[in-house]
PDB file of C-alpha atoms in Angstrom:
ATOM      1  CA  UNK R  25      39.483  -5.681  19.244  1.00  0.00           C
ATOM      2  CA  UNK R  26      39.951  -6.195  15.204  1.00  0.00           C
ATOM      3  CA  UNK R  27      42.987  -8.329  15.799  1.00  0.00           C
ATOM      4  CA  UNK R  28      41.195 -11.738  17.051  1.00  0.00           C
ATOM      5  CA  UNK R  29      40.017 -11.250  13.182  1.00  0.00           C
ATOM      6  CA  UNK R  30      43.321 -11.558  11.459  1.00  0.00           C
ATOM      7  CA  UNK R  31      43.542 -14.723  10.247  1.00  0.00           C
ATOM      8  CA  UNK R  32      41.086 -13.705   7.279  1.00  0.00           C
ATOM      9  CA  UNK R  33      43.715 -10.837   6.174  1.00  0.00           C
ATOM     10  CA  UNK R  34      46.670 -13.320   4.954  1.00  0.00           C
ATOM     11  CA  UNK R  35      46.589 -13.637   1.195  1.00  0.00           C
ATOM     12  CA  UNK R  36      45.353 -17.856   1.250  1.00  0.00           C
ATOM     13  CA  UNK R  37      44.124 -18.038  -2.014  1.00  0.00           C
ATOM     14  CA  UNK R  38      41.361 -20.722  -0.493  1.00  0.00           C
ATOM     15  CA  UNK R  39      40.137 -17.878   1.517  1.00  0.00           C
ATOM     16  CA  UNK R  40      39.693 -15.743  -1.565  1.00  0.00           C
ATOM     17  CA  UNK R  41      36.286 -14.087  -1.371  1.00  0.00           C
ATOM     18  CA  UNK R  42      34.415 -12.219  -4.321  1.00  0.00           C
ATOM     19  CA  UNK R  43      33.227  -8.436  -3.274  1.00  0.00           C
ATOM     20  CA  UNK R  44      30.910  -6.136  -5.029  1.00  0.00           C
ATOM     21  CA  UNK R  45      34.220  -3.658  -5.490  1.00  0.00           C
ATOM     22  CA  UNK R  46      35.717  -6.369  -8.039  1.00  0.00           C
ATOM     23  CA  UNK R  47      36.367  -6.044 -11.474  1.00  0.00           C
ATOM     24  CA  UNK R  48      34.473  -8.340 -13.164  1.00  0.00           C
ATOM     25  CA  UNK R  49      36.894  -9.125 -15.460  1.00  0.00           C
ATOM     26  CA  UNK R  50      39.227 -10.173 -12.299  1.00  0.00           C
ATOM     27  CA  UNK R  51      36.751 -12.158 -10.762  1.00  0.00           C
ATOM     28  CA  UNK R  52      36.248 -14.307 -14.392  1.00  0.00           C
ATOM     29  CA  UNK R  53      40.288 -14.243 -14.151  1.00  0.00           C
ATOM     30  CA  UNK R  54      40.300 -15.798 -11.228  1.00  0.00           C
ATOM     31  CA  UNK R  55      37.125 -18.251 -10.971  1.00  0.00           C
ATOM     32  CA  UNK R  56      36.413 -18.812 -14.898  1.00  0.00           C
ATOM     33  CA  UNK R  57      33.688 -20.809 -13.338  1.00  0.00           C
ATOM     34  CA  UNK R  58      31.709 -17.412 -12.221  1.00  0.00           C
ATOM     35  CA  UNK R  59      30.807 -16.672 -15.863  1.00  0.00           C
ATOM     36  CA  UNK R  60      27.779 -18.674 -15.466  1.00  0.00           C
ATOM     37  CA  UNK R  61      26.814 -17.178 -12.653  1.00  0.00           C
ATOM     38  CA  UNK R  62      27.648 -13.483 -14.232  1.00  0.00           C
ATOM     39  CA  UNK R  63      25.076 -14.666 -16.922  1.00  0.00           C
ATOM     40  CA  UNK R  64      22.507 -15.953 -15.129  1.00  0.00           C
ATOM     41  CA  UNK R  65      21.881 -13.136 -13.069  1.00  0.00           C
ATOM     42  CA  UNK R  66      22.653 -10.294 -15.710  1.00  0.00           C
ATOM     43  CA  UNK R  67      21.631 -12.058 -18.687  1.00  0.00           C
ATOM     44  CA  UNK R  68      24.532 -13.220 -21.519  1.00  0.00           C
ATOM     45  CA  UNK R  69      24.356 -10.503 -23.159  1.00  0.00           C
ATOM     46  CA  UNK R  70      25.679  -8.344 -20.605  1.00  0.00           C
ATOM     47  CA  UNK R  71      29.122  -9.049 -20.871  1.00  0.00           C
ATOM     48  CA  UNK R  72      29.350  -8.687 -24.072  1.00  0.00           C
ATOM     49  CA  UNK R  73      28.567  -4.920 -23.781  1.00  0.00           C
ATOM     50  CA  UNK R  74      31.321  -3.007 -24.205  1.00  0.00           C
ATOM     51  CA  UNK R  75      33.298  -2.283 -21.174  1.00  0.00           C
ATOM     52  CA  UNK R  76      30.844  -4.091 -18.073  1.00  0.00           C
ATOM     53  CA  UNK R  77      33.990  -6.658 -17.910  1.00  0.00           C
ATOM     54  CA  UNK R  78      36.148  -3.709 -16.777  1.00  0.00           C
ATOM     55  CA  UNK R  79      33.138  -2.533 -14.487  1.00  0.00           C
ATOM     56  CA  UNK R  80      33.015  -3.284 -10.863  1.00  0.00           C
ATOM     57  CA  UNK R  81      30.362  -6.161  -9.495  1.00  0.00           C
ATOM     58  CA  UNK R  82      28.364  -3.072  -7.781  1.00  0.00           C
ATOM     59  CA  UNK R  83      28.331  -0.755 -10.676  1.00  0.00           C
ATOM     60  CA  UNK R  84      26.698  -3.470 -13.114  1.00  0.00           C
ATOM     61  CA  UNK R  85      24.622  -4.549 -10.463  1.00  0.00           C
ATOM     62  CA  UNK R  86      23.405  -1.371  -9.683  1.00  0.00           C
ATOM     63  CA  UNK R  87      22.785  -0.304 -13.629  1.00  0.00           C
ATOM     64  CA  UNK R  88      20.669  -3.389 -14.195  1.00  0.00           C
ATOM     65  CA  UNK R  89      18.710  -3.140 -10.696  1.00  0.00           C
ATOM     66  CA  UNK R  90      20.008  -6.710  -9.855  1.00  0.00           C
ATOM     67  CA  UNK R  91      20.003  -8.373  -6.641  1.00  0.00           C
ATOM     68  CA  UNK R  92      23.643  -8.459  -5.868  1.00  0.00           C
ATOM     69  CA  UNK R  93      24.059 -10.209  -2.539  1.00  0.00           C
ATOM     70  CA  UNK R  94      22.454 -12.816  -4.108  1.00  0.00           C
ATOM     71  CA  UNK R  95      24.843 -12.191  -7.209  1.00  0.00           C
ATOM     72  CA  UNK R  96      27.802 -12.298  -4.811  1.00  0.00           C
ATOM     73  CA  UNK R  97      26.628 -15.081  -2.236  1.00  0.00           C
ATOM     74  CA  UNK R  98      25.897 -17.604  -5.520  1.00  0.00           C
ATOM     75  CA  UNK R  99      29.827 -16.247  -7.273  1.00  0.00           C
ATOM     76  CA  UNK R 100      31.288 -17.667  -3.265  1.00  0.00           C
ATOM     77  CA  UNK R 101      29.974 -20.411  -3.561  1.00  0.00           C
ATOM     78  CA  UNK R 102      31.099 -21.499  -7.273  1.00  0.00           C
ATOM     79  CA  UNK R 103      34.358 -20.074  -6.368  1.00  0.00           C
ATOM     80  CA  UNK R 104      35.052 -21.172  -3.698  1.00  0.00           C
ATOM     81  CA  UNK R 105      34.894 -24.839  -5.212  1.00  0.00           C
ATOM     82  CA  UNK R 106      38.923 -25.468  -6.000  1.00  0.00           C
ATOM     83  CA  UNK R 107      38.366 -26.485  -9.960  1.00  0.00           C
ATOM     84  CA  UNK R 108      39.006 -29.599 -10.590  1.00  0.00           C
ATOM     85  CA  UNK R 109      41.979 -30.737 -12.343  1.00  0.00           C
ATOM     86  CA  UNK R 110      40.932 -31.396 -15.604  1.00  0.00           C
ATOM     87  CA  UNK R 111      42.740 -33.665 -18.293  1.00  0.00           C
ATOM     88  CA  UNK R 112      40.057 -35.924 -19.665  1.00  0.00           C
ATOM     89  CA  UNK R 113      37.224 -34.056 -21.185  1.00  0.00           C
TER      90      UNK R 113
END
C-alpha cells in the first residue's frame, strides 16, 4: 500500500530532493550552493560547455562516466542545508 508513503508527495520545499532527471540548470536555480558540488565531481569546466546546464544530472553523468549516486547523495546533502540568511559578508 503506496499511500502510508504520502507525506513525501506534498510540495514542502524542505523536503525538496535532487534526482538524476533534473536539469542542472534547475538544480543550481534552486540550491546555488550545488555548483561546487557540480564542479567537483565533473570538473569546472564542465559547465561551461555549451548546453550541459540545460542537460539532465543523468545525461552529464553518464557522458563523463561519473559516479552519480555519489554526485546526487553529496548535491542532498548541500541542499538540503536551508542557506543561511546572509547580510554581512
Amino acid at each position: 500500500d503506496m499511500a502510508g508513503h504520502g507525506k513525501n508527495h506534498h510540495n514542502d520545499h524542505s523536503d525538496w530532493v535532487v534526482t538524476n532527471k533534473m536539469i542542472i540548470q534547475d538544480v543550481l536555480n534552486a540550491c546555488p550552493q550545488s555548483l561546487a558540488v557540480f564542479e567537483k565531481h565533473l570538473g569546472s569546466y564542465a559547465l561551461c560547455i555549451p548546453g550541459v546546464k540545460t542537460e539532465a544530472i543523468e545525461v552529464v553523468a553518464a557522458m563523463g562516466d561519473y559516479h552519480e549516486e555519489i554526485l546526487l547523495e553529496e548535491l542532498n546533502q548541500v541542499c538540503k542545508v536551508k542557506p543561511k540568511k546572509t547580510g554581512h559578508f
